[in-house]
Backbone as CSV, one residue per row, in Angstrom:
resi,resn,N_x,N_y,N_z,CA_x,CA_y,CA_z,C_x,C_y,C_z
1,UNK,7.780,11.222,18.011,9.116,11.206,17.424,8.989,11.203,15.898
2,UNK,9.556,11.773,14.970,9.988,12.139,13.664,10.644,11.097,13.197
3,UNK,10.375,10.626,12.118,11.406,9.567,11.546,12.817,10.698,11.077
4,UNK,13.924,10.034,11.346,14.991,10.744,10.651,15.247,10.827,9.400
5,UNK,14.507,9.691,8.542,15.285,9.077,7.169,13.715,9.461,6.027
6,UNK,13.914,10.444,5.278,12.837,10.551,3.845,13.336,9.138,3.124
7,UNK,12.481,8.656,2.403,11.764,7.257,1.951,11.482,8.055,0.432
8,UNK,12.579,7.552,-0.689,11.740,7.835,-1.664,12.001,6.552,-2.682
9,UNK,11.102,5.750,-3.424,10.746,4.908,-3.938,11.144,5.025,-5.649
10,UNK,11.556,4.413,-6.664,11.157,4.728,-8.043,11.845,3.291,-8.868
11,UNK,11.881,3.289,-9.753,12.349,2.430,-10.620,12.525,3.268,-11.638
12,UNK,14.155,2.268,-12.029,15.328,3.451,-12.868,15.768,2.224,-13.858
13,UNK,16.021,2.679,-15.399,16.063,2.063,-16.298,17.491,1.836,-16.803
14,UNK,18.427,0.748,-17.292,19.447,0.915,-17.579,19.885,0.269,-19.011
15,UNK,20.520,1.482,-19.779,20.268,1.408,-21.210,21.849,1.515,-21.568
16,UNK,23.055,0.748,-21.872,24.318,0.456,-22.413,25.261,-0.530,-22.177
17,UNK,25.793,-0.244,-22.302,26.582,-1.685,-22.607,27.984,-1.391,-21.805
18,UNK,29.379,-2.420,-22.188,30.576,-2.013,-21.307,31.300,-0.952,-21.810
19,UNK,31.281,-0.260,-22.597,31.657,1.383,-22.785,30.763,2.195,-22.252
20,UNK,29.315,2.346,-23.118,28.530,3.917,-22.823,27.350,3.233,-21.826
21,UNK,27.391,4.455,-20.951,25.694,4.343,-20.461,24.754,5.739,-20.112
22,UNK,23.690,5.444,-21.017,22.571,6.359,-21.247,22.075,7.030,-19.216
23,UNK,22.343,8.309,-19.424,22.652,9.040,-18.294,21.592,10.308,-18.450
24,UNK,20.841,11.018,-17.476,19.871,12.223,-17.458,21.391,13.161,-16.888
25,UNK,21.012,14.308,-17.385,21.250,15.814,-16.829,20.340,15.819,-15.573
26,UNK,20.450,15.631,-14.315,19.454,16.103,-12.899,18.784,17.329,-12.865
27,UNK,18.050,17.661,-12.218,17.993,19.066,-12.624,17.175,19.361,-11.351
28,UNK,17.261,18.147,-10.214,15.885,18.298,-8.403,17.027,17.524,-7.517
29,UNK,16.616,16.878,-6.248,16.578,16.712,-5.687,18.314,16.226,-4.778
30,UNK,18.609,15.141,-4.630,20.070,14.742,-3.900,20.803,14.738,-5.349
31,UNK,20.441,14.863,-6.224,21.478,14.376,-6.687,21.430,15.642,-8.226
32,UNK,21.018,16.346,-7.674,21.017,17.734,-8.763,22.293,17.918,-9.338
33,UNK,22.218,18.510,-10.302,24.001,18.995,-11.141,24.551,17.920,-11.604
34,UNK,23.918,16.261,-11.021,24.966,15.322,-11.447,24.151,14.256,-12.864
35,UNK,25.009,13.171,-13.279,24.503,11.876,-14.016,23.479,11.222,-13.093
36,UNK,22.297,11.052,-13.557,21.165,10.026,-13.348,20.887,9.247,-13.831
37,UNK,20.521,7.973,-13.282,19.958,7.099,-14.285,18.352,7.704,-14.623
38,UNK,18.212,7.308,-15.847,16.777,7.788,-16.090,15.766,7.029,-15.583
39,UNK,14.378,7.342,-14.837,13.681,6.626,-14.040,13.148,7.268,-13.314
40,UNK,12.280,7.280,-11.875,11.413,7.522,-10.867,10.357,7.107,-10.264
41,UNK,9.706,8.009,-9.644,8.694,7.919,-9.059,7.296,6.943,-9.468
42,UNK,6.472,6.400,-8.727,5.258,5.784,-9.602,4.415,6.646,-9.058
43,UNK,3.381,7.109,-10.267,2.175,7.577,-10.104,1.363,6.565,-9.397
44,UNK,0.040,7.083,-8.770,-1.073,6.730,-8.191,-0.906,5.363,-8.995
45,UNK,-1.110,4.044,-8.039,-1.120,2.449,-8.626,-0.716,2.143,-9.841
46,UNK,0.456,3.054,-10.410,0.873,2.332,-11.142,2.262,1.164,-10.824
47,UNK,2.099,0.150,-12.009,2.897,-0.915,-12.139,4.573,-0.584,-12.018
48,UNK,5.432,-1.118,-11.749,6.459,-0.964,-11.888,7.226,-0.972,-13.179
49,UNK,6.907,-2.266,-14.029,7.052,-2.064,-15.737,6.898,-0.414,-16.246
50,UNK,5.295,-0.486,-15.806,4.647,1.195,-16.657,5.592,1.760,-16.113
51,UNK,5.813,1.908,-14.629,6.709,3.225,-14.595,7.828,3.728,-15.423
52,UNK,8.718,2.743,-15.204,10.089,2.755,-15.969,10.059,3.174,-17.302
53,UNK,8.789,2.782,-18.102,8.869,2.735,-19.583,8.680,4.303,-19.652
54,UNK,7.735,4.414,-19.137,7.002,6.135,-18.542,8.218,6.952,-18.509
55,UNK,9.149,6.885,-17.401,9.778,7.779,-16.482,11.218,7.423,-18.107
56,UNK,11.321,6.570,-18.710,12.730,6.625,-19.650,12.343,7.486,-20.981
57,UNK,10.959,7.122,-21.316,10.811,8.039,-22.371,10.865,9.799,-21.969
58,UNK,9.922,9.772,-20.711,9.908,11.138,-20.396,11.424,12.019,-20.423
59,UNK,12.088,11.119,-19.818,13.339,11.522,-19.488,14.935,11.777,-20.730
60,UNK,14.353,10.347,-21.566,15.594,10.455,-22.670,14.969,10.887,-23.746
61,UNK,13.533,10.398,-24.034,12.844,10.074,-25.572,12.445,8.944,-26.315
62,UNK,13.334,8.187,-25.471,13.449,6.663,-25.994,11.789,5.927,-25.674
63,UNK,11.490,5.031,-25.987,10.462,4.447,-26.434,10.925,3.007,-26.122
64,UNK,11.149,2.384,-24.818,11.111,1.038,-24.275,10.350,-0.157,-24.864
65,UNK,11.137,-1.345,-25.571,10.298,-2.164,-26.400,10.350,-3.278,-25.886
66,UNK,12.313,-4.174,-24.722,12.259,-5.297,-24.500,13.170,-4.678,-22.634
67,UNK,12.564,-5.075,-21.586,13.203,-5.039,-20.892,12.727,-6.099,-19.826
68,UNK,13.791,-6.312,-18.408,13.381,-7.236,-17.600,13.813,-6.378,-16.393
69,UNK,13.651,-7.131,-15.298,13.728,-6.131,-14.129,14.888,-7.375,-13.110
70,UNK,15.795,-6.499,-12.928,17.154,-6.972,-12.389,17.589,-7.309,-10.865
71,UNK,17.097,-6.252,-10.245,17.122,-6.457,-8.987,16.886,-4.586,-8.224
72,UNK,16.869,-4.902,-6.659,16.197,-4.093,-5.778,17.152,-3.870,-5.161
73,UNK,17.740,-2.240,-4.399,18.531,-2.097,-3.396,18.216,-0.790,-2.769
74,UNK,18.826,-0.290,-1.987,18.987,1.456,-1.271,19.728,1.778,-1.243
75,UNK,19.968,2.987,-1.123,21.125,3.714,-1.199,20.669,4.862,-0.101
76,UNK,21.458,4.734,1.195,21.537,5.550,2.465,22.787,6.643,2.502
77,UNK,22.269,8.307,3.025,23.161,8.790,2.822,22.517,10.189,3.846
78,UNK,23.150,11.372,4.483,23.127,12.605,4.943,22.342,13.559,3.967
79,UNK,21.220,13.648,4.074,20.641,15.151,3.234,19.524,15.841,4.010
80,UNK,19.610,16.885,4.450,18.471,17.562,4.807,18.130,18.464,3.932
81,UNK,16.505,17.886,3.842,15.319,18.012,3.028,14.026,18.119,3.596
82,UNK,13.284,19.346,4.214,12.248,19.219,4.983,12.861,19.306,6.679
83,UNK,11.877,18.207,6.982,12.787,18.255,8.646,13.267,16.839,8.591
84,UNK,13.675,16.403,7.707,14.499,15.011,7.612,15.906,15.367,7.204
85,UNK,16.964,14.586,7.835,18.665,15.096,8.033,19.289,13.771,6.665
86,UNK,17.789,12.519,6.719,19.437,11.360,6.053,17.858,11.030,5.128
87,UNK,18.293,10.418,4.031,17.561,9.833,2.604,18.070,8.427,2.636
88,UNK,16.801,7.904,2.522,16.972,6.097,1.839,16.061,5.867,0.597
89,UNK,16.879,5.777,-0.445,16.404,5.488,-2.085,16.492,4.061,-2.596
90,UNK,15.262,3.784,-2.773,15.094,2.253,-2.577,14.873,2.813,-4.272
91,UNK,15.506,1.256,-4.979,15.488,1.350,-6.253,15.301,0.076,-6.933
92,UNK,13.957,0.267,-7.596,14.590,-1.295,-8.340,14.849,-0.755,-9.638
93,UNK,15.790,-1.839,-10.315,16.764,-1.644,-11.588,16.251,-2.854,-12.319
94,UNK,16.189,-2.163,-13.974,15.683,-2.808,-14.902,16.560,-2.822,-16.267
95,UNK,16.708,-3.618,-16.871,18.003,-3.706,-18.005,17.043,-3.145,-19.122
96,UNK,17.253,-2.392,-19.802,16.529,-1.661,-20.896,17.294,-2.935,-22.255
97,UNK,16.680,-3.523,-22.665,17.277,-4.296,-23.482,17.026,-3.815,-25.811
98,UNK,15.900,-3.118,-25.826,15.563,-2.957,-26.723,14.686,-1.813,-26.773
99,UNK,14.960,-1.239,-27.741,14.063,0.718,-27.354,14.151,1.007,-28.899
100,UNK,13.637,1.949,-29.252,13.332,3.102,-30.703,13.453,4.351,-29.948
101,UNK,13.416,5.087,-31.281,13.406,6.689,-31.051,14.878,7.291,-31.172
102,UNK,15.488,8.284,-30.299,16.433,9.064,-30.426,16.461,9.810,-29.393
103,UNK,17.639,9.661,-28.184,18.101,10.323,-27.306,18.334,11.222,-27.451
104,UNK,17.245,12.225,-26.899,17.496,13.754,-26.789,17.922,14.649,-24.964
105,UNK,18.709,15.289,-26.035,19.469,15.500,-25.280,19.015,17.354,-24.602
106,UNK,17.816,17.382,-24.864,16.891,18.299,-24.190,15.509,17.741,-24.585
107,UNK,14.845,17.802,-22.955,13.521,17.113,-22.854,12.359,17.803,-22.420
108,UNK,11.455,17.972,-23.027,9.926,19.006,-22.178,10.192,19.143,-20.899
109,UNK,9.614,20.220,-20.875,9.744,20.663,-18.974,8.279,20.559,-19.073
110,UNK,7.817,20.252,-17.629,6.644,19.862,-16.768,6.627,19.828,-15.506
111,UNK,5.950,20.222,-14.738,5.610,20.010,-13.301,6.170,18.604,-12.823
112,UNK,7.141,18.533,-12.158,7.686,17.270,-11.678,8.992,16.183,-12.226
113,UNK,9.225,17.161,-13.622,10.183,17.175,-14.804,11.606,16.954,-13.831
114,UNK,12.373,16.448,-13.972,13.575,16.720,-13.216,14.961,15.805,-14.330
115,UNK,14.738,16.155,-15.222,15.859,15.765,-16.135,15.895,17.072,-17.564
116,UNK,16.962,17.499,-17.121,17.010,18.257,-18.305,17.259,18.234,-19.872
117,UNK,18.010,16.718,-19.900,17.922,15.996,-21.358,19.026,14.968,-20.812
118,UNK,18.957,13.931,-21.876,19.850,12.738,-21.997,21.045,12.457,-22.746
119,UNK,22.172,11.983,-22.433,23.365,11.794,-22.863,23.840,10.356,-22.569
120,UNK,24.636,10.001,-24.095,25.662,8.771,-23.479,27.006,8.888,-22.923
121,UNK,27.463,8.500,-21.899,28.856,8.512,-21.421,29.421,7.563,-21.294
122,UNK,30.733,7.580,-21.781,31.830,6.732,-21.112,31.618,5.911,-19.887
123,UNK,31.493,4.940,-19.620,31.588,4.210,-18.344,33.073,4.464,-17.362
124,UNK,33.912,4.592,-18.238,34.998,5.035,-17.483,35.130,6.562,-17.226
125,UNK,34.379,7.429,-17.142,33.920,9.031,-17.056,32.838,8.974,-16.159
126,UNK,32.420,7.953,-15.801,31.615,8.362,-14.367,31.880,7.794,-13.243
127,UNK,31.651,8.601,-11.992,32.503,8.240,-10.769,31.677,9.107,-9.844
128,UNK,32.057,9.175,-8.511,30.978,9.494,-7.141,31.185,10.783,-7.608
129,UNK,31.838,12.252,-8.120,32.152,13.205,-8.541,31.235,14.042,-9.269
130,UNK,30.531,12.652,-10.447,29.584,13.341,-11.344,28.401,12.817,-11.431
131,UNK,28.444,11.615,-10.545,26.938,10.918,-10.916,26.397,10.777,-9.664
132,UNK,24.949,9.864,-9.858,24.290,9.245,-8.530,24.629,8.068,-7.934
133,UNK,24.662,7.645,-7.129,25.196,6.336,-6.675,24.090,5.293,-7.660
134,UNK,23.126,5.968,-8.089,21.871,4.352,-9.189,23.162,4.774,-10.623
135,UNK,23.698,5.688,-10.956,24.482,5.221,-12.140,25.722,4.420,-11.926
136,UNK,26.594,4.838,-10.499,27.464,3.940,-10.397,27.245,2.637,-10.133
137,UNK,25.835,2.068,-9.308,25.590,0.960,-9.823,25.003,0.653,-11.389
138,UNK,24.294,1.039,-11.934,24.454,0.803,-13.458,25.495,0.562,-13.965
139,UNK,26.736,1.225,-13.505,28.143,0.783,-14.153,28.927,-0.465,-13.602
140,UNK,28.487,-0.769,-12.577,28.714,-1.982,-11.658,27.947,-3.164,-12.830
141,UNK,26.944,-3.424,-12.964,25.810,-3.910,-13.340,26.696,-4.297,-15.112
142,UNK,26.840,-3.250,-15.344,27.456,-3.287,-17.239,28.407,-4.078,-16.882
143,UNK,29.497,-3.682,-16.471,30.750,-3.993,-15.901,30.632,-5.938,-15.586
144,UNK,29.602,-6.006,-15.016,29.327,-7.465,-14.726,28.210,-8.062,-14.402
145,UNK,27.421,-8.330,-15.676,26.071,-8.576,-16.073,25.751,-9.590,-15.268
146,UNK,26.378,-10.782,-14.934,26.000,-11.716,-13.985,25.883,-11.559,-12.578
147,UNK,26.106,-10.572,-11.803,26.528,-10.233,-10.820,25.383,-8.894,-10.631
148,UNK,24.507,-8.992,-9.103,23.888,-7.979,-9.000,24.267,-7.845,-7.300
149,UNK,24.688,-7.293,-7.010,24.740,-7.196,-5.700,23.698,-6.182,-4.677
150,UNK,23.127,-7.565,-4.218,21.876,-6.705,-3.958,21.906,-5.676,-2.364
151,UNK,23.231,-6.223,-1.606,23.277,-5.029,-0.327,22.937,-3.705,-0.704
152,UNK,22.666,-3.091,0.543,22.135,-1.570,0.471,23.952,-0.879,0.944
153,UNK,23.486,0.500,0.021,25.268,1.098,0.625,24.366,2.364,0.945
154,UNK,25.489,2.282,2.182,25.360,3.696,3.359,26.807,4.553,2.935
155,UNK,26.264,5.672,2.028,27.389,7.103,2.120,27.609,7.584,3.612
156,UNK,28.960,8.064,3.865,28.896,8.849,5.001,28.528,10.219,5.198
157,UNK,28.872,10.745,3.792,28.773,12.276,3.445,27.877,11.938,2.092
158,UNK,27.272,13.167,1.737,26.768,12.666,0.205,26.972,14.411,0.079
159,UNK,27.511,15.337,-0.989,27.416,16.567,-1.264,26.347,16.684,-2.701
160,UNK,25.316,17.612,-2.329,24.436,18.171,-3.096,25.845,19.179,-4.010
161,UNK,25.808,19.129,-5.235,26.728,19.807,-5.884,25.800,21.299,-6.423
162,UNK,26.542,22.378,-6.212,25.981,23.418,-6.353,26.022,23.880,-8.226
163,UNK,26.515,23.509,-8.650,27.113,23.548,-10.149,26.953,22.467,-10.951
164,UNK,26.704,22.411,-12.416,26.334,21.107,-12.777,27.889,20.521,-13.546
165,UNK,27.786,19.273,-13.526,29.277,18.370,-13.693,28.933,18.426,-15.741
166,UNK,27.404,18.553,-16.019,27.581,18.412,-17.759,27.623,19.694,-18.192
């Protein structure tokens, strides 16, 4: 028997406050065309810290100086990808508290690259429409810093958008 559900793993960085939050252009996988939080995958044994710092510079430019790590959840939803029909994105989330550099808003392409550059948005301008469900929790998260709610949410539908929302 086949598992039904692809398993993909990463740690995603979260960089603004209760107006803006620092958002990728997608440019792969469930959540192509839309707002990402910047973040991913870990290379071969790496740390969870390294990753994040890794995967935010790659992604915005920014240069990670003070952060802590917030909490862990999934996000379950319908995508066929391979011979798998549904995706579970286990995420842990990290408060980007202090960074250098300059958000660019076009980023090197590379083998495995999947952000096309970085932008700040409105917190009230993102919604299930244009983003990933890790930014609408990021906006959850801004919205109410004391408060992490760590349940997993199950989409019923999730639409791969054929067109990009930036």
């Amino acid at each position: 028997m086949t598992d039904k559900f692809h398993h993909a793993f990463g740690c995603y960085g979260i960089i603004g406050d209760q107006q803006n939050l620092v958002v990728i252009k997608k440019e792969g996988g469930p959540y192509i065309n839309r707002y990402d939080l910047p973040g991913g995958s870990l290379k071969d044994g790496e740390p969870l810290d390294h990753a994040v710092k890794r995967e935010v510079n790659e992604e915005t430019g920014l240069i990670v100086q003070d952060y802590e790590q917030i909490g862990a959840t999934s996000f379950r939803y319908p995508w066929n990808y391979d011979q798998w029909h549904f995706n579970q994105h286990i995420c842990v989330f990290f408060r980007i508290n202090k960074f250098t550099g300059n958000l660019q808003t076009k980023v090197k392409q590379f083998a495995g690259q999947d952000s096309f550059g970085a932008v700040s948005v409105p917190l009230e301008q993102l919604n299930l429409a244009n983003s990933s469900p890790l930014v609408l929790k990021a906006k959850e998260i801004l919205l109410n810093p004391n408060k992490f709610d760590l349940a997993d949410q199950t989409f019923a539908n999730w639409i791969v958008l054929d067109h990009p929302v930036f």
